[in-house]
mmCIF file of C-alpha atoms and ligand atoms in Angstrom:
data_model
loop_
_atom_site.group_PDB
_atom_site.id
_atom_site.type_symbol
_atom_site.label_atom_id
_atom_site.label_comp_id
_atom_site.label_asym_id
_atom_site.label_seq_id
_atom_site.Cartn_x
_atom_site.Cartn_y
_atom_site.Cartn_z
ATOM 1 C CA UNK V 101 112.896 99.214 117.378
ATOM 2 C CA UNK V 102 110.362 96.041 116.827
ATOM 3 C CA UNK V 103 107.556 96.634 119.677
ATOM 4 C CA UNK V 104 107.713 93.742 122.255
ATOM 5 C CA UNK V 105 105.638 90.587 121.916
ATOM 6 C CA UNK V 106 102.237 90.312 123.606
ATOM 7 C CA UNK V 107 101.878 87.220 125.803
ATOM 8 C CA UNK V 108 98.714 85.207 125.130
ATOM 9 C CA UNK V 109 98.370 86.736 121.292
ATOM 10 C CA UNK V 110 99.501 86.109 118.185
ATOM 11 C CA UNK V 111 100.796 89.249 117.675
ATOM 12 C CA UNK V 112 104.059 89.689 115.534
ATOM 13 C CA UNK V 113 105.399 93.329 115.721
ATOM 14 C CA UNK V 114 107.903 91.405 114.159
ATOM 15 C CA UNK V 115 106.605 91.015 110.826
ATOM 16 C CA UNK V 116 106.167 94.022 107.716
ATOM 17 C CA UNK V 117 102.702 95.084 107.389
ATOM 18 C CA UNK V 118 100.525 94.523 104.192
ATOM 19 C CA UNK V 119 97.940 96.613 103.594
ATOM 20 C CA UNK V 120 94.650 94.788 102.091
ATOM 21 C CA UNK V 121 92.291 97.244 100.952
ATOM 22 C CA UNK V 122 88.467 95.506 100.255
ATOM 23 C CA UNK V 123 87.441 93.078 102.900
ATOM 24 C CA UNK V 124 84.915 91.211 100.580
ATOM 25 C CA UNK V 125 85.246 87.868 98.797
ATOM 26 C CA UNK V 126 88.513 88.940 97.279
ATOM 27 C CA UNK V 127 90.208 90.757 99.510
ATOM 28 C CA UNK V 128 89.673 88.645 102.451
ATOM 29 C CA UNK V 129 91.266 85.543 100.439
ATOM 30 C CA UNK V 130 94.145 87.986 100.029
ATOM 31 C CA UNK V 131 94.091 89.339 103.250
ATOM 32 C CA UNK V 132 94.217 85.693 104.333
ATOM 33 C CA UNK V 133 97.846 84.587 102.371
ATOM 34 C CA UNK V 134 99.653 87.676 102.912
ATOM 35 C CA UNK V 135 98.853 86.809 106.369
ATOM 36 C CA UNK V 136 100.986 83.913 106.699
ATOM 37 C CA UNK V 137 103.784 86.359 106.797
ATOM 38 C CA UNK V 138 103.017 89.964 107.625
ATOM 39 C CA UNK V 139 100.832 92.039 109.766
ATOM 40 C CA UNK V 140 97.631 92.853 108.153
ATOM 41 C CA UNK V 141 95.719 96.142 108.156
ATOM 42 C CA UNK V 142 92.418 95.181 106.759
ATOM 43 C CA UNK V 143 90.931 98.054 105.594
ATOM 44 C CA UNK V 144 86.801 98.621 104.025
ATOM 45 C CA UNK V 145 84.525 101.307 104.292
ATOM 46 C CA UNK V 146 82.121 98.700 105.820
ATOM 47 C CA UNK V 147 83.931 98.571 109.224
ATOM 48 C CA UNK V 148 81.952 95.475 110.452
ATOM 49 C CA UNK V 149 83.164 94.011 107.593
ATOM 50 C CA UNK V 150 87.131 95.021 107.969
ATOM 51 C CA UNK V 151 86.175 94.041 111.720
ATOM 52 C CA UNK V 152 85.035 90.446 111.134
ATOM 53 C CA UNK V 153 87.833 89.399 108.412
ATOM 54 C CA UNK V 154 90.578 90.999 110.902
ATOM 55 C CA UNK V 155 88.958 88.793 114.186
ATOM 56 C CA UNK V 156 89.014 85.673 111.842
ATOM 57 C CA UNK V 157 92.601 86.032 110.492
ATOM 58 C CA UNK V 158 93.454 86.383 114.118
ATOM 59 C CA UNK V 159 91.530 83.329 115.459
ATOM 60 C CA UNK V 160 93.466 81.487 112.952
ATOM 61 C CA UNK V 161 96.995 82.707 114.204
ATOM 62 C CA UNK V 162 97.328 85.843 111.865
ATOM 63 C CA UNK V 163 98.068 89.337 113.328
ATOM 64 C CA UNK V 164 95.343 91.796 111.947
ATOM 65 C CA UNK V 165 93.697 94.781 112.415
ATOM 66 C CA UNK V 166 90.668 96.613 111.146
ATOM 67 C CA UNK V 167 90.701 99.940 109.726
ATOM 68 C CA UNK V 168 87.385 101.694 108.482
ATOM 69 C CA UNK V 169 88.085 104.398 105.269
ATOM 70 C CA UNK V 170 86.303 105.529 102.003
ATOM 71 C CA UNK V 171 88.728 105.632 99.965
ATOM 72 C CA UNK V 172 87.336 108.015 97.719
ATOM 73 C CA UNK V 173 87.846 110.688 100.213
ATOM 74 C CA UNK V 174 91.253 112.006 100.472
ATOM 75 C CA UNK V 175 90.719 113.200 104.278
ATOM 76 C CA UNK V 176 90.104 109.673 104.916
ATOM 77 C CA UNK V 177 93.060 108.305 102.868
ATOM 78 C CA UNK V 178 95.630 110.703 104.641
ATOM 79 C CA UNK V 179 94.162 108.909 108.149
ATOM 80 C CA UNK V 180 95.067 105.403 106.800
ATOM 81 C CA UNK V 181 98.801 106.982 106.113
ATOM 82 C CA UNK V 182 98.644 107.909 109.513
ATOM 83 C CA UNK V 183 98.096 104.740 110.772
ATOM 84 C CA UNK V 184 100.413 103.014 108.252
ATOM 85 C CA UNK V 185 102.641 105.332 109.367
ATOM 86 C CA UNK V 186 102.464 104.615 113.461
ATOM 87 C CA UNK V 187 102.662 100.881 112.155
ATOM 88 C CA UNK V 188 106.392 101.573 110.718
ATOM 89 C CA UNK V 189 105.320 102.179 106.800
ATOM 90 C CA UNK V 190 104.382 99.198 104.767
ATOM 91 C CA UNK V 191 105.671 96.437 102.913
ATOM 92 C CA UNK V 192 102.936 94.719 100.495
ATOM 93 C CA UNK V 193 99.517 97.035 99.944
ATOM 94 C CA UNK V 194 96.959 95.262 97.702
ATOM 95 C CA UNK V 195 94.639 97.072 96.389
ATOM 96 C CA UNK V 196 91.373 95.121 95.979
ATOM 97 C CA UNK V 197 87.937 96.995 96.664
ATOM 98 C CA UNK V 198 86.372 97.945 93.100
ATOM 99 C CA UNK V 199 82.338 98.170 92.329
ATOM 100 C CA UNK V 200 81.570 95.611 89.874
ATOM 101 C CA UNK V 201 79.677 97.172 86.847
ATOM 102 C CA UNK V 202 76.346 96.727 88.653
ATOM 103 C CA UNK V 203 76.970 98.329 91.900
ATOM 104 C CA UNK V 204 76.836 101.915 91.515
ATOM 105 C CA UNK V 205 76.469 104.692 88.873
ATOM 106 C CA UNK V 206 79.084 105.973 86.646
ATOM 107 C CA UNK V 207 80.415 108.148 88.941
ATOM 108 C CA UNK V 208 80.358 105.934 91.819
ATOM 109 C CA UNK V 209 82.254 103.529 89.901
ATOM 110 C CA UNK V 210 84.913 106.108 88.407
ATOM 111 C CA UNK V 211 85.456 107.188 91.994
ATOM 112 C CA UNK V 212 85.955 103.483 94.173
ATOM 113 C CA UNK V 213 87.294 102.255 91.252
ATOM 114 C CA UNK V 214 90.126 104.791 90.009
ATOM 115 C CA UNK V 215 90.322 108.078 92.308
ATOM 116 C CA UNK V 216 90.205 105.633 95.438
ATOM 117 C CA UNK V 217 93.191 103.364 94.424
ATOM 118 C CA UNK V 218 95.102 106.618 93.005
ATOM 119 C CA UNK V 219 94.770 108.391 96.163
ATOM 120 C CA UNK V 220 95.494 105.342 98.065
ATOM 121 C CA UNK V 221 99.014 105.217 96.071
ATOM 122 C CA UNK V 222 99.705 108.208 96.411
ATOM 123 C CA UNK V 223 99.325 108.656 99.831
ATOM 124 C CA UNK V 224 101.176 105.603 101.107
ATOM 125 C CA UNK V 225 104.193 105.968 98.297
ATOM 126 C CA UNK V 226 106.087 107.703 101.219
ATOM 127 C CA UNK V 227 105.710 104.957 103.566
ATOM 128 C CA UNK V 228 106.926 101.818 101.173
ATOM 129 C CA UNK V 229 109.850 100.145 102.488
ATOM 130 C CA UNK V 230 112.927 98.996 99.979
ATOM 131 C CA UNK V 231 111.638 96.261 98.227
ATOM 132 C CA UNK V 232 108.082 96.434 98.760
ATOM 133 C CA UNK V 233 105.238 96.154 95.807
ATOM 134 C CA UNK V 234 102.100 97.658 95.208
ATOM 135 C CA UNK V 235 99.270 95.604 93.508
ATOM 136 C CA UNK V 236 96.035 96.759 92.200
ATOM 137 C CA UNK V 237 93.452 94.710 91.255
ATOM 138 C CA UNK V 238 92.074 95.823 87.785
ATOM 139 C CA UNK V 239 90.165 93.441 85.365
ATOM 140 C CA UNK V 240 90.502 91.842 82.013
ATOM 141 C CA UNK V 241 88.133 94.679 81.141
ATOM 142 C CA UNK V 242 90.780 96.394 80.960
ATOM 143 C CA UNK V 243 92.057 94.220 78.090
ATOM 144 C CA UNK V 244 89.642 94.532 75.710
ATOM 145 C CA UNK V 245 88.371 98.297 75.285
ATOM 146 C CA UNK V 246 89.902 101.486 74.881
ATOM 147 C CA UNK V 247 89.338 104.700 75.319
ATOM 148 C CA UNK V 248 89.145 107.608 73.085
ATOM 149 C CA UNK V 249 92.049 109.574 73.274
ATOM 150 C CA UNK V 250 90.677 112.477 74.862
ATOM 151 C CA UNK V 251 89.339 110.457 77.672
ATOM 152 C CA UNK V 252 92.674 108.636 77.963
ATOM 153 C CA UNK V 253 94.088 112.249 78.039
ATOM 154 C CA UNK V 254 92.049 112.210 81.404
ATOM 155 C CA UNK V 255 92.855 109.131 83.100
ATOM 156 C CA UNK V 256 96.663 110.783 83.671
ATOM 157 C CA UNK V 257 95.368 112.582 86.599
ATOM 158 C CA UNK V 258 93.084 109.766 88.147
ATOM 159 C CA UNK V 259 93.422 111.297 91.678
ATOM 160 C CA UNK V 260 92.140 114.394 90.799
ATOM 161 C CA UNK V 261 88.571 114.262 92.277
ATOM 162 C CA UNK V 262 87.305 116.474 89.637
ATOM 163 C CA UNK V 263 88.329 113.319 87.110
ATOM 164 C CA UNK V 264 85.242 111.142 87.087
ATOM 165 C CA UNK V 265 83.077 114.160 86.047
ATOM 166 C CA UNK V 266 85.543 115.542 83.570
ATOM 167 C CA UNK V 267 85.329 111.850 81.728
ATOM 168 C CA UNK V 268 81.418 111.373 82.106
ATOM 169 C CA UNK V 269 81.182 115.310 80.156
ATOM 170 C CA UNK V 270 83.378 113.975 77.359
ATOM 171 C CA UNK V 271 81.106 111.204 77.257
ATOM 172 C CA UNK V 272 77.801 111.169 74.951
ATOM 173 C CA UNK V 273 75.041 110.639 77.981
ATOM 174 C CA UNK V 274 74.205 107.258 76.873
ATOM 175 C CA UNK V 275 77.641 105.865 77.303
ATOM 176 C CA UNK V 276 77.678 107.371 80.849
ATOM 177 C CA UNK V 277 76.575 103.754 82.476
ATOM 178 C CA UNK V 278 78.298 101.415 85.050
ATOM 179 C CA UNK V 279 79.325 99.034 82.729
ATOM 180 C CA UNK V 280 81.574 101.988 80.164
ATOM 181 C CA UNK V 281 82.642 103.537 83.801
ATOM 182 C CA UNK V 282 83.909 99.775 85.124
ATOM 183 C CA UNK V 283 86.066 99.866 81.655
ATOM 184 C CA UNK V 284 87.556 102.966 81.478
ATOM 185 C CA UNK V 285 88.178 102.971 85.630
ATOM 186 C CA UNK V 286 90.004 99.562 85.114
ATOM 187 C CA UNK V 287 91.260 100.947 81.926
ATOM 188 C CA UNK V 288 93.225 103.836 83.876
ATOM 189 C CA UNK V 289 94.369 101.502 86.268
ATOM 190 C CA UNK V 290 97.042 99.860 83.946
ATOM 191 C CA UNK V 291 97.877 103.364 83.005
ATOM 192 C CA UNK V 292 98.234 104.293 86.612
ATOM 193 C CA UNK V 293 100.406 101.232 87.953
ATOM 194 C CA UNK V 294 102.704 101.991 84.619
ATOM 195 C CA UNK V 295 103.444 105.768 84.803
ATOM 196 C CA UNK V 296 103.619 105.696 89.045
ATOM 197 C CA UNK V 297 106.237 103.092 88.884
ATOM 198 C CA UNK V 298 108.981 105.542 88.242
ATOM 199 C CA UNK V 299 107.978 106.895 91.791
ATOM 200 C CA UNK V 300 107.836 103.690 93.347
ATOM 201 C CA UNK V 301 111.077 102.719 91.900
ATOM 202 C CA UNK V 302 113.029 105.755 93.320
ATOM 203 C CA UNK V 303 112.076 103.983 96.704
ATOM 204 C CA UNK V 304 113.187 100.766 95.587
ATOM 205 C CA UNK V 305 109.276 99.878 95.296
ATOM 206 C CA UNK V 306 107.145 98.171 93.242
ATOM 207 C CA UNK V 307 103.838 98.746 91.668
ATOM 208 C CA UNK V 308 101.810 96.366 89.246
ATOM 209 C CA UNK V 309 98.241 95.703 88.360
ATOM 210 C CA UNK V 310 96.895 92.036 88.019
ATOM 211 C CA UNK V 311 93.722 91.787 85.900
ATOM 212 C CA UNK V 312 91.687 88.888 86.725
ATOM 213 C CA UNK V 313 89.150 87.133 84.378
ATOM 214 C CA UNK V 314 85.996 85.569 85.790
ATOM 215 C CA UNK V 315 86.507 84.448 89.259
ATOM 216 C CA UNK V 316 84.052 82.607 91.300
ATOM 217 C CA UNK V 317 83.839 84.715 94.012
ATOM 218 C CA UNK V 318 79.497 86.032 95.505
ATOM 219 C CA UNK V 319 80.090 89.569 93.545
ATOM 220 C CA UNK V 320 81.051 87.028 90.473
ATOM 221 C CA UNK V 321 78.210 85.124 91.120
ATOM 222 C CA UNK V 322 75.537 88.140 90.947
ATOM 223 C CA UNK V 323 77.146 89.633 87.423
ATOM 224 C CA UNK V 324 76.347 86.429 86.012
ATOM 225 C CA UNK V 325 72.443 86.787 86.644
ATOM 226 C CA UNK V 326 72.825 90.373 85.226
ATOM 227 C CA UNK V 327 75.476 90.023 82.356
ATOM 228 C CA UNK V 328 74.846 87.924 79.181
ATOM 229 C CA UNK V 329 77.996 88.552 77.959
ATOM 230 C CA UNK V 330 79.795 87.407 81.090
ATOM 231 C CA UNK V 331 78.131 83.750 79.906
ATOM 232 C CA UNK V 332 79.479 84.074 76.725
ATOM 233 C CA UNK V 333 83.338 84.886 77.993
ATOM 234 C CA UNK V 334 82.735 81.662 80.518
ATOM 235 C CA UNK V 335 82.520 79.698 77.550
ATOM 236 C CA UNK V 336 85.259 81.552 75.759
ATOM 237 C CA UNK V 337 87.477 81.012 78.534
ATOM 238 C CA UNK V 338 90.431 77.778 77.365
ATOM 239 C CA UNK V 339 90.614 76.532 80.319
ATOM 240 C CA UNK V 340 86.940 76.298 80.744
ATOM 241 C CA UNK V 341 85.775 77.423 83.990
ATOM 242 C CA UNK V 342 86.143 80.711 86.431
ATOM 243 C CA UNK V 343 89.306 81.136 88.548
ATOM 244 C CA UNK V 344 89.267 80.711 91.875
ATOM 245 C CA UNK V 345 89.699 83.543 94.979
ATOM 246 C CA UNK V 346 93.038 81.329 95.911
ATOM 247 C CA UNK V 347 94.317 81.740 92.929
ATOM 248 C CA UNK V 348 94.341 85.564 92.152
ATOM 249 C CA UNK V 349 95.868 85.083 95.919
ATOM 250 C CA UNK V 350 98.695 82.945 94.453
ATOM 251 C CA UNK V 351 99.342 85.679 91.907
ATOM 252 C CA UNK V 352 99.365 88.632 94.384
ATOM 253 C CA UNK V 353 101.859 86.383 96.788
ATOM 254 C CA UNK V 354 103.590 86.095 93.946
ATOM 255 C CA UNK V 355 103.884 89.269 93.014
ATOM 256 C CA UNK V 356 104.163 91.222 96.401
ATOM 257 C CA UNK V 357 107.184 88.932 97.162
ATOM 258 C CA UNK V 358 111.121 88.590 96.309
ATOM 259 C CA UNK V 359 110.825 86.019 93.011
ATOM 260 C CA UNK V 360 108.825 89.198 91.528
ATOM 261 C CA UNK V 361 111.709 91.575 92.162
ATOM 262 C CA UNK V 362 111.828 93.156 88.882
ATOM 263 C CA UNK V 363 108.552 93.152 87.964
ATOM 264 C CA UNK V 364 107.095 96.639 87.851
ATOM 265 C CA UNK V 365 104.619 98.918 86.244
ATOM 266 C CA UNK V 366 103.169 96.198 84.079
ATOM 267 C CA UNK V 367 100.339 94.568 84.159
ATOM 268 C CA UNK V 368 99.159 90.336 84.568
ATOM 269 C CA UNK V 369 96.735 88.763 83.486
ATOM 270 C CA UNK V 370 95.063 86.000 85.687
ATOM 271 C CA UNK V 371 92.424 84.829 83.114
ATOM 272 C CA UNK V 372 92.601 81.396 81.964
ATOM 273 C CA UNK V 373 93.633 82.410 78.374
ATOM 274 C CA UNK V 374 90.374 84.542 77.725
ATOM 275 C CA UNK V 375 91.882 87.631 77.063
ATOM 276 C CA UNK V 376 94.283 86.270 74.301
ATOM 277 C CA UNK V 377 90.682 83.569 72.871
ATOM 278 C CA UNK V 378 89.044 87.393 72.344
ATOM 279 C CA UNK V 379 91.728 88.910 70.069
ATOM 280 C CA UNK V 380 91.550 85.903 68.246
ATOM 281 C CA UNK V 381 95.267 86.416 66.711
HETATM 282 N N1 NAD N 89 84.842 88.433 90.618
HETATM 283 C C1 NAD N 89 85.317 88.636 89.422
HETATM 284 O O1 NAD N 89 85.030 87.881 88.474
HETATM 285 C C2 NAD N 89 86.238 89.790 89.159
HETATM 286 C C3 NAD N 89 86.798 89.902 87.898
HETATM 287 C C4 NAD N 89 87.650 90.965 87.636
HETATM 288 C C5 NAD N 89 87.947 91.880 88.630
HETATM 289 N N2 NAD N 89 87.381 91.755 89.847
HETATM 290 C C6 NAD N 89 87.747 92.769 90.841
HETATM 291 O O2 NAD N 89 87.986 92.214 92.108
HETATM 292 C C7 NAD N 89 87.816 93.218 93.102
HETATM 293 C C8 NAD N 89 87.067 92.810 94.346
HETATM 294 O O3 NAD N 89 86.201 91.799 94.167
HETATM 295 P P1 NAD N 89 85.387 91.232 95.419
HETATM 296 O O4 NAD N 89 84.740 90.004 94.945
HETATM 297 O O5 NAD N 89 86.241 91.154 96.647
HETATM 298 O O6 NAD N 89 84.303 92.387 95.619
HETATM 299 P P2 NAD N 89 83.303 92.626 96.836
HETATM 300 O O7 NAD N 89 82.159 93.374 96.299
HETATM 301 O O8 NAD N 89 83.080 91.348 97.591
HETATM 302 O O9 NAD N 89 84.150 93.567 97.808
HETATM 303 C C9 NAD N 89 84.449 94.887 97.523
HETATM 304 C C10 NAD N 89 84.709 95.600 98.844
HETATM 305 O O10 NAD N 89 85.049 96.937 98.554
HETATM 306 C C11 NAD N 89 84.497 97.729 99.600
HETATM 307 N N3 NAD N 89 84.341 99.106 99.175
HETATM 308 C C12 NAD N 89 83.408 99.609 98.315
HETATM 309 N N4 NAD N 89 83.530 100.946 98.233
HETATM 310 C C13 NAD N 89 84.567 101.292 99.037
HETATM 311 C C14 NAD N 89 85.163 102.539 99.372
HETATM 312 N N5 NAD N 89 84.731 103.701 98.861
HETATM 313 N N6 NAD N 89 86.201 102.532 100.248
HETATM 314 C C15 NAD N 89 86.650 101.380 100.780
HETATM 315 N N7 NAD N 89 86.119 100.166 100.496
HETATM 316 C C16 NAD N 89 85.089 100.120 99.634
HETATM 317 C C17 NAD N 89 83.165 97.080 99.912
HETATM 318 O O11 NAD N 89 82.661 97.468 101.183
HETATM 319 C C18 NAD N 89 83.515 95.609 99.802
HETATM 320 O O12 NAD N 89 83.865 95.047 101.033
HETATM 321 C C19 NAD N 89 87.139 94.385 92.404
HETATM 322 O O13 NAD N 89 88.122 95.374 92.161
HETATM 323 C C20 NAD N 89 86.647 93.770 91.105
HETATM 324 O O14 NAD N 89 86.533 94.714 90.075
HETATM 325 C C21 NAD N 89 86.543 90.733 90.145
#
């Protein structure tokens, strides 16, 4: 039964809920569309931050809520199913938080990056309505490197917490940086959204990754300053700029709703042509 409407608010107990995991540049532009439709659990390990986006959405009309969790902590991830599950299951998650190459160490990155949006998946498979999709945000990263084999070997168990250390051993030490861990974690995410799509399928679900190219968003901004090769893909890029936040939120509408129906376990690119300019076929 749909809860009753609360006078004065712009609640809607009516509407499916979307999950929007990462409540920085990114995920607050997709927090923001899939708003126009659903309920939205905004969820960050920065609670302020999950607090703020979730208090603007709902000045603007939008039913949200904040939820604090680190998802790299499965105790924490089995509380957000929890609360997905008191809100009736969900309909759209979007998986967004990621460390850019930057932010953290290898393991760091390996663990927000891959074991957080594994476990995530996992743990709210149960709760997907019929007919709802999962996105993950990955990278074009993801595009243009791969693994060895017998670290691709170990991306099959990505929620395994023992997985990030397991790769960084099979690594020499000096490819144990940020920038190889951002690779292979985006890496394992197409892997991911391709072999758990059998399980979302058996519910009628969806799961897909979208890699985006450069996007102007402020964590954009700072791997400019830090990453020469970043300039040298912004010129690459044939359509000659960055993306914008609205429109890797166009693509995950897109993708979370009805005219995406059978896409699943696959993978899009949202990158202004760069990925295809660096094969140079
Ligand atoms: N900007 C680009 O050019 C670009 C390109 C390709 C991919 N991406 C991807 O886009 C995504 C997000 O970008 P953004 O600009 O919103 O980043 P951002 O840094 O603004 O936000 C990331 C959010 O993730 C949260 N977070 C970090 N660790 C967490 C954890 N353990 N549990 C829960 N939340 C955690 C942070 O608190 C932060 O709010 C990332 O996955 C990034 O790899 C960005």
């Amino acid at each position: 039964m749909v809860a009753a409407h609360e006078l004065g608010t712009s609640r809607r107990p009516d509407r499916q809920l979307a999950v929007v995991i990462g409540a920085g540049g990114l995920g607050t532009a997709v927090a923001r569309r899939l708003g126009q439709h659903h309920r939205v659990l905004v969820v960050d390990l920065d609670g302020e931050r999950a607090k703020a986006v979730a208090r603007a959405l709902c000045e603007e009309g939008g039913d949200a809520e904040p939820f604090t969790c680190d998802i790299t902590r499965p105790e924490a991830v089995a509380e957000l199913a929890d609360e997905v599950r008191r809100r009736g299951g969900v309909r759209v998650l979007a998986h967004v938080a990621g460390l850019s190459p930057a932010a953290g160490d290898f393991d760091r990155i390996m663990r927000v990056n891959l074991t957080g949006p594994a476990l995530v998946a996992r743990a709210l498979l149960p709760l997907a309505s019929t007919g709802a999709a999962a996105i993950v945000i990955a990278s074009l990263a993801s595009h243009t490197f791969r693994p060895d084999a017998d670290v691709e070997a170990l991306l099959k168990e990505p929620q395994d917490l023992r997985t990030a250390e397991r790769v960084a051993v099979a690594l020499e030490p000096e490819q144990r940086t940020g920038a190889m861990a951002y690779q292979i974690s985006k890496y394992g995410l197409l892997s991911l959204c391709r072999r758990e799509a059998q399980a979302w399928g058996e519910r009628g679900a969806r799961i897909v990754s979208l890699s985006p190219g450069l996007i102007a968003t402020p964590m954009g901004a700072i791997e400019f300053e830090r990453s020469p090769i970043k300039r040298e893909f912004y010129a690459r890029t044939p359509l000659a700029r960055e993306g914008t936040m609205l429109e890797i939120a166009d693509a995950v509408e897109f993708l979370a709703s009805d005219a995406a129906s059978f896409i699943s376990g696959t993978d899009l690119l949202v990158d202004g042509g760069l990925a295809g300019a660096l094969r140079g076929d």
